[in-house]
Coordinates of C-alpha atoms in Angstrom, one line a residue:
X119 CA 19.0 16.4 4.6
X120 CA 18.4 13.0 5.5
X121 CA 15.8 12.7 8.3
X122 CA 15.1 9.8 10.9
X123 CA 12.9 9.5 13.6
X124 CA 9.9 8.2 15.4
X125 CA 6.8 10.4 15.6
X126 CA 3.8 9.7 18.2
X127 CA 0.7 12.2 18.0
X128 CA -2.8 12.9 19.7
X129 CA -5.2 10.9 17.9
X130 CA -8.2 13.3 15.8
X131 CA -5.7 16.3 14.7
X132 CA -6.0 14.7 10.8
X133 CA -9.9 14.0 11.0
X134 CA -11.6 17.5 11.0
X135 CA -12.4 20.2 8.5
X136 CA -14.3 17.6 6.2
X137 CA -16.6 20.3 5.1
X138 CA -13.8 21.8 2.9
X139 CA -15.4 21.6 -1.0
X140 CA -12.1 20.6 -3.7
X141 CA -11.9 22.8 -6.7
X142 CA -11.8 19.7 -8.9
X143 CA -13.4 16.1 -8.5
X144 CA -13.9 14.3 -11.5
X145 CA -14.1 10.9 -12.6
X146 CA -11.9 10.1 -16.3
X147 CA -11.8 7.2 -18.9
X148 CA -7.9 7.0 -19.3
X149 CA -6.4 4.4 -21.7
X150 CA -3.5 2.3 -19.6
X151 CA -1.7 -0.8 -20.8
X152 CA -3.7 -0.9 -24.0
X153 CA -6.5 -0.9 -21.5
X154 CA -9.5 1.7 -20.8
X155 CA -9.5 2.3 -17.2
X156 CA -11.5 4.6 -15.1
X157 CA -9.5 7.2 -12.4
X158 CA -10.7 10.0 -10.6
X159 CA -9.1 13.5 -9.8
X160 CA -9.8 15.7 -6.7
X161 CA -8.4 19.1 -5.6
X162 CA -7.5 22.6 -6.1
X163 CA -6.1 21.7 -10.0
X164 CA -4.4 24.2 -11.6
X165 CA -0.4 24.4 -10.9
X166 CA -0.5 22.9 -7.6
X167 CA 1.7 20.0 -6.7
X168 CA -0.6 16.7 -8.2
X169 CA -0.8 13.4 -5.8
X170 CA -0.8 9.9 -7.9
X171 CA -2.1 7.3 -5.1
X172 CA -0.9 3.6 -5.7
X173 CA -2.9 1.8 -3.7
X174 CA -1.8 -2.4 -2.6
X175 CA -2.3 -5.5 -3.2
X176 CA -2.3 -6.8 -5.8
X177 CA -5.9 -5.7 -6.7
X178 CA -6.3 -4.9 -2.9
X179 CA -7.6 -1.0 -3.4
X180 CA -7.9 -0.3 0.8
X181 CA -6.1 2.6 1.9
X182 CA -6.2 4.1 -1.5
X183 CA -8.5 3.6 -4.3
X184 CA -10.9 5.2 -6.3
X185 CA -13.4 4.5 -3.1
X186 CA -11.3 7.2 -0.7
X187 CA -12.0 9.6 -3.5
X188 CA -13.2 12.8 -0.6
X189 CA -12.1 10.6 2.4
X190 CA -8.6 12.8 2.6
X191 CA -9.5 16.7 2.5
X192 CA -6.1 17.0 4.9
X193 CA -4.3 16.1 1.6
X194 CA -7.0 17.3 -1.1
X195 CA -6.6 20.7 0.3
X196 CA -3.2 21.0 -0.7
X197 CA -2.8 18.6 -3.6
X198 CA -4.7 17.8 -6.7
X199 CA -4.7 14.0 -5.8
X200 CA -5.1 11.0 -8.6
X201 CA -7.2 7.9 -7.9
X202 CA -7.0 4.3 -9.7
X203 CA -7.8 1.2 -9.0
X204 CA -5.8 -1.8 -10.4
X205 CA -6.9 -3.2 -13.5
X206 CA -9.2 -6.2 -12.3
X207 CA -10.4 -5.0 -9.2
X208 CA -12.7 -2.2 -7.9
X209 CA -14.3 -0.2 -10.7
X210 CA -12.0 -1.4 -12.9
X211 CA -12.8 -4.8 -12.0
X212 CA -13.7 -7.0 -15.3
X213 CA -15.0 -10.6 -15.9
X214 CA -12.5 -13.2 -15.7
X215 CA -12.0 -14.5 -18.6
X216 CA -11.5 -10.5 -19.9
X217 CA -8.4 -10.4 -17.4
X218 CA -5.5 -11.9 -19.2
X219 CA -4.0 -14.8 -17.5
X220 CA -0.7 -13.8 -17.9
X221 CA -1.0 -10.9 -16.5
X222 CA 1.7 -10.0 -13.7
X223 CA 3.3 -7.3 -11.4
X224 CA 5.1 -5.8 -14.2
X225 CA 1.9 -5.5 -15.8
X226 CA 0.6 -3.1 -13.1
X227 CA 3.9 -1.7 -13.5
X228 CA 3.4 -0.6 -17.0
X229 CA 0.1 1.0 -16.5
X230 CA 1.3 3.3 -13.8
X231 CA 3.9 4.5 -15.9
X232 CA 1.0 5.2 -18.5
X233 CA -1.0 6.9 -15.9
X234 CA 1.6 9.2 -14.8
X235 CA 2.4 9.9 -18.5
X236 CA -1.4 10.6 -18.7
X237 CA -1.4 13.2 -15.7
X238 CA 1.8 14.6 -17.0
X239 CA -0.2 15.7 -20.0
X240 CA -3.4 16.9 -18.3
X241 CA -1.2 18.6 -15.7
X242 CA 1.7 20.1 -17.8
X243 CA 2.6 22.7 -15.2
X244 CA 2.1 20.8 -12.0
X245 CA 5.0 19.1 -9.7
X246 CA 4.1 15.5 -10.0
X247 CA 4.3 13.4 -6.5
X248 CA 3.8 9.4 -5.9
X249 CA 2.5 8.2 -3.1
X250 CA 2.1 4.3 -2.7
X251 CA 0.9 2.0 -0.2
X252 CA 2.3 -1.3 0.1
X253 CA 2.1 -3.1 -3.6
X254 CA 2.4 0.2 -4.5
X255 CA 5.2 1.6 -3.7
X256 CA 6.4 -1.1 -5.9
X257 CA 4.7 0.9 -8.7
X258 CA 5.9 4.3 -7.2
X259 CA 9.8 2.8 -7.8
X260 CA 9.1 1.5 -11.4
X261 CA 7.1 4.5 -12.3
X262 CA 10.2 6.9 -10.9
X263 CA 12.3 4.9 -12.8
X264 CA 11.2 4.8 -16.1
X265 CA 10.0 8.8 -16.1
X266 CA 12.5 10.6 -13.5
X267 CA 12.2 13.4 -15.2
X268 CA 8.7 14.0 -14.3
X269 CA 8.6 13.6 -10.7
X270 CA 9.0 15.9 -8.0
X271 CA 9.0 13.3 -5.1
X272 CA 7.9 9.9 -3.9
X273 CA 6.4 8.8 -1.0
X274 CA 6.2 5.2 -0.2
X275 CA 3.8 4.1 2.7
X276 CA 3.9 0.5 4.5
X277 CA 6.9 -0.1 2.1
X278 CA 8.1 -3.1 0.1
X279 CA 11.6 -3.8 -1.0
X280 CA 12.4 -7.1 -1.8
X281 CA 9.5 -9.8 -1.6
X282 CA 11.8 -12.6 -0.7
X283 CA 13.4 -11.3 2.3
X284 CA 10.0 -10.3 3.3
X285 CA 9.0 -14.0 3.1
X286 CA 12.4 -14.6 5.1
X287 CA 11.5 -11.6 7.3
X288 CA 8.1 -13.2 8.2
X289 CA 9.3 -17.1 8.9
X290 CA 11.9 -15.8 11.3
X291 CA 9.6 -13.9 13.6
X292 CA 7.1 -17.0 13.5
X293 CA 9.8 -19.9 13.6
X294 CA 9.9 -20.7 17.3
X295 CA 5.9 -19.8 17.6
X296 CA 4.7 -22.1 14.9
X297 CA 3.0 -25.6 16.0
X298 CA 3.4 -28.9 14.1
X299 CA 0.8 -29.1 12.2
X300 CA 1.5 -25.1 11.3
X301 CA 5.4 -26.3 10.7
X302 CA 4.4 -28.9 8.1
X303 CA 2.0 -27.0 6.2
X304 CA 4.8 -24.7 5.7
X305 CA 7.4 -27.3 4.5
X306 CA 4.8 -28.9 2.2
X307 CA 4.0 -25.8 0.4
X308 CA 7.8 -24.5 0.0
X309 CA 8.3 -28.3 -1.5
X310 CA 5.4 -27.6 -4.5
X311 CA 8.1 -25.4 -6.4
X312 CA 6.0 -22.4 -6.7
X313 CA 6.2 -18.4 -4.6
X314 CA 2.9 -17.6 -3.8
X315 CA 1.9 -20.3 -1.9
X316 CA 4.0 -20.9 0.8
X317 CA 4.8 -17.1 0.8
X318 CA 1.3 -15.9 1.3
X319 CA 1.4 -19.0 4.3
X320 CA 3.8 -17.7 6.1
X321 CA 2.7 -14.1 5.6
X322 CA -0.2 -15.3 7.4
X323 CA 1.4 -17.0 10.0
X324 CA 3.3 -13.7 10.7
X325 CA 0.3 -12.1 10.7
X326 CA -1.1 -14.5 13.6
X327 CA 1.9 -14.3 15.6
X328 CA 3.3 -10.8 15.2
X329 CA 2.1 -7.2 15.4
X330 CA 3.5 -6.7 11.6
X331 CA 0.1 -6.6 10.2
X332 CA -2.3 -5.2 12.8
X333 CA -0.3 -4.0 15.5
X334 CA -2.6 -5.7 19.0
X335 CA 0.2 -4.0 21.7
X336 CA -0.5 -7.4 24.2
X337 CA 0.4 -10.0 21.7
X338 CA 3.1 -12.4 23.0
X339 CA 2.9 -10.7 26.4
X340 CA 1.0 -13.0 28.3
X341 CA -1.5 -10.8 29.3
X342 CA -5.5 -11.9 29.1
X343 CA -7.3 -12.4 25.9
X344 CA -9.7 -9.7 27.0
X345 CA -6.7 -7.2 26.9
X346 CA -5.5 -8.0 23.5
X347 CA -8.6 -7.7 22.3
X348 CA -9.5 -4.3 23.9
X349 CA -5.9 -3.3 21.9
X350 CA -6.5 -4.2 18.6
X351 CA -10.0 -2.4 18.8
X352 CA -8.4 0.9 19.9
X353 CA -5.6 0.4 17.1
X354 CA -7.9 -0.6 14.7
X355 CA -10.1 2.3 14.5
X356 CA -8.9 3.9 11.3
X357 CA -9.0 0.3 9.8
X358 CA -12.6 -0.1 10.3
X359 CA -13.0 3.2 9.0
X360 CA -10.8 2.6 5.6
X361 CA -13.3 -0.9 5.6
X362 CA -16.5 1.2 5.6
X363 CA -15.4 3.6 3.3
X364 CA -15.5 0.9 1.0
X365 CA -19.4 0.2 1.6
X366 CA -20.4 4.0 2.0
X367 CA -18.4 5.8 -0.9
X368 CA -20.7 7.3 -3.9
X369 CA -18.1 6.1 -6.3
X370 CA -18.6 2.3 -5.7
X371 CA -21.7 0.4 -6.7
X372 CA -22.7 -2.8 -4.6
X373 CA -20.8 -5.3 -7.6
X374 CA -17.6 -3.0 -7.0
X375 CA -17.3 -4.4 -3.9
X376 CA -16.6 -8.1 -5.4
X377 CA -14.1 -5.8 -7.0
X378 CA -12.5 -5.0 -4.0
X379 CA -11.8 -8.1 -2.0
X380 CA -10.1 -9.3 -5.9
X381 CA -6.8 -10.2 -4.3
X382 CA -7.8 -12.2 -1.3
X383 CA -11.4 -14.3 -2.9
X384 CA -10.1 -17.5 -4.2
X385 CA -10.7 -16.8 -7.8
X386 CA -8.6 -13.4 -7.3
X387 CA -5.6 -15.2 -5.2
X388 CA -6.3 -18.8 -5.5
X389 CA -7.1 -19.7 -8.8
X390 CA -5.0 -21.2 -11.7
X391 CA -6.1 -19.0 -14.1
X392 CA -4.1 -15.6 -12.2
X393 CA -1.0 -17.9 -10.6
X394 CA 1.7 -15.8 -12.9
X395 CA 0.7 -12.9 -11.5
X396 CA 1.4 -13.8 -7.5
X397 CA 3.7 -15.8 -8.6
X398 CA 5.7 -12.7 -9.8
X399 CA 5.7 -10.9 -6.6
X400 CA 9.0 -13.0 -6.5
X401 CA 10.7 -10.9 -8.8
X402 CA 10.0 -7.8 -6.8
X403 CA 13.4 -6.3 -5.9
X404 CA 13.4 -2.2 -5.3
X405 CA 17.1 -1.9 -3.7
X406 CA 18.6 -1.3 -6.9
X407 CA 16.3 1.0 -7.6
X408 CA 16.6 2.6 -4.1
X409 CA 20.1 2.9 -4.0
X410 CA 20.7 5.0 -7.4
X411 CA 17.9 7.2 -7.3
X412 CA 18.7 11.0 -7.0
X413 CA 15.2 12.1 -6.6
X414 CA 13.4 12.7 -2.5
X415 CA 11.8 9.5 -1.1
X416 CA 10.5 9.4 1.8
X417 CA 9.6 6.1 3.7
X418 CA 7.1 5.7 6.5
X419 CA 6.7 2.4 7.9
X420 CA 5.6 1.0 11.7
X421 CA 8.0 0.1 13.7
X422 CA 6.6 -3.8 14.3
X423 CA 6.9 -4.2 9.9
X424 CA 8.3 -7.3 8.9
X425 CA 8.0 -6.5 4.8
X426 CA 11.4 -4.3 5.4
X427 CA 13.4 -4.3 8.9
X428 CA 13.3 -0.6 9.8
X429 CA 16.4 -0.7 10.4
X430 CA 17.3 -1.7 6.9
X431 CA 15.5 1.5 6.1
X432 CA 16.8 3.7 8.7
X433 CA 20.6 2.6 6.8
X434 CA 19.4 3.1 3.6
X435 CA 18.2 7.5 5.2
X436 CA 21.8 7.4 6.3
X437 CA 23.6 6.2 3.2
X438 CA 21.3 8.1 0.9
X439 CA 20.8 11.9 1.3
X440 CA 18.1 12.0 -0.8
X441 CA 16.2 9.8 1.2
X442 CA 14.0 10.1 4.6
X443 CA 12.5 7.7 6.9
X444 CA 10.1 8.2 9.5
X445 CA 9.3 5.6 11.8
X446 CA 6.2 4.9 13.1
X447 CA 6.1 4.0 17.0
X448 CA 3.7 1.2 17.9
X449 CA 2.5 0.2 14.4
X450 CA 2.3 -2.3 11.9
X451 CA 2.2 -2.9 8.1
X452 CA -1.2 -1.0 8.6
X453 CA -1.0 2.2 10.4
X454 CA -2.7 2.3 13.6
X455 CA -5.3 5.5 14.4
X456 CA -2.1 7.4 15.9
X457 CA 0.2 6.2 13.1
X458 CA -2.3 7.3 10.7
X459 CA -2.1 10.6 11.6
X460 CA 1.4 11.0 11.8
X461 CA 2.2 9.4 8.5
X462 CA -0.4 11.6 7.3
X463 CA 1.1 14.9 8.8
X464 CA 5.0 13.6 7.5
X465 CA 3.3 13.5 4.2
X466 CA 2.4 16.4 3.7
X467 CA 5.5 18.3 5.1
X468 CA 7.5 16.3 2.2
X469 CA 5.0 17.3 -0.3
X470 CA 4.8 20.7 0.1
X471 CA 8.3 20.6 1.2
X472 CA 9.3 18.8 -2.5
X473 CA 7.1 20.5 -4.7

């Protein structure tokens, strides 16, 4: 049954019990793309429902990643969970030059398909789920796509649908906000007949003016600086943990952490060598995809996200009985503290629910 609705919690229910021990948690050389990759694999193993985490970006492995390998025993307890980071960043970061410079979205795309034909194999009797963040839930559709067969459920977090009505999405809810000097920045960078750049600038300038990203509560309400600030500290409290997990996790050395920051350091994003691959963020289009799968998907997004309208979602629940959508109150493209755990808690009711 189709399911919408918005869930608020108390903040803490999703953080204790961190003592709990996984069965399994191992790290793995996996060949993907042609490519040998590193992943890592927590839980109680066996038959029990297995987790693939797609984490965003591209090569943006916050949220997910090998690094949060431990950092979710709420979902380890329950589900033998698979870690990877994107080929290029993170511990599977590589020189430059090594990193083909024609490599795009559909190459990540490929190599999730390999890696859930991988776990298939190592986990012959186990439900497969796929959860995504962001980018991936980009990988979660193409991987669902190619190998239905194999996949119990998906579970796309912070979703993406189509990457040019995002970029619509975002100039809209800036338009009227935007200074002159802001305004023609834009227009020049639309008039260079490339995506990327203007799309990631106006991304940015929704980002400024909007709660899509980090969700502030006083933004645009013309109350004191002092209060907006206190807001986006109290919201931001599972960010800055996600941030430090990245400096404190046994499963990153100090060099992975160049790794990391791959899709925002201006020889990750910026450079000529790597412009096919933002470049081809254009082509992303999941509707299709969406709209003729039979398999449960469920979609958890804030309700300040500009990537999709949530009511765009919310229609799709209704249209599609396959699918669910939970709405996050108060929340952006990254989940407050209280979002967190929510998302976290409608995750797990669909994966055990699924599998």
């Amino acid at each position: 049954m189709t399911q919408v609705g918005e869930y608020v919690g108390e903040t803490g229910a999703w953080n204790r019990g961190r003592q709990w021990k996984p069965s399994i948690s191992e790290r793995h050389t996996v060949i993907l793309g042609g490519v040998s990759q590193k992943i890592s694999v927590e839980g109680p193993g066996g038959s029990a429902p297995v987790m693939i985490m797609f984490h965003g970006g591209p090569w943006a492995p916050f949220i997910y990643g090998l690094a949060y390998r431990g950092f979710y025993p709420e979902l380890s307890k329950r589900f033998t969970l698979v870690w990877w980071d994107q080929y290029g960043c993170g511990r599977n970061a590589r020189r430059l030059h090594d990193i083909p410079s024609d490599i795009s979205v559909e190459t990540f795309a490929r190599m999730a398909i390999d890696l859930t034909g991988e776990i298939r194999r190592r986990f012959p009797h186990s439900p497969i789920l796929l959860n995504g963040y962001s980018f991936g839930t980009y990988l979660t559709m193409q991987t669902v796509a190619a190998r239905e067969s194999d996949i119990a459920g998906v579970i796309n977090l912070g979703p993406i649908m189509s990457m040019r009505e995002a970029t619509g999405h975002f100039r809209a809810a800036c338009d009227r906000r935007m200074n002159e000097r802001e305004r023609l920045r834009m227009q020049q960078l639309q008039n260079i007949g490339r995506y990327d750049p203007y799309a990631a600038y106006v991304e940015q300038l929704a980002g400024k003016y909007t709660n899509c990203c980090h969700y502030r509560d006083a933004l645009g309400s013309g109350n004191p600086i002092w209060r907006a600030i206190a807001d986006s500290w109290r919201n931001d409290a599972m960010f800055r943990r996600w941030m430090l997990r990245l400096v404190t996790s046994g499963d990153y050395r100090p060099l992975d952490l160049i790794g990391a920051a791959m899709g925002t350091l201006p020889y990750g994003r910026f450079s000529r060598r790597f412009r096919t691959l933002w470049d081809s963020m254009e082509n992303i289009d999941l509707w299709p995809i969406a709209e003729r799968l039979p398999i449960p998907v469920i979609y958890i997004q804030g309700d300040a996200e500009l990537y999709v309208l949530p009511d765009e979602l919310a229609a799709l629940a209704e249209r599609r009985p396959n699918v669910e959508y939970v709405r996050l109150a108060h929340s952006g493209h990254i989940p407050t503290s209280r979002a967190w755990e929510w998302a976290m808690h409608a995750m797990i009711r669909f994966g055990q629910a699924v599998s």
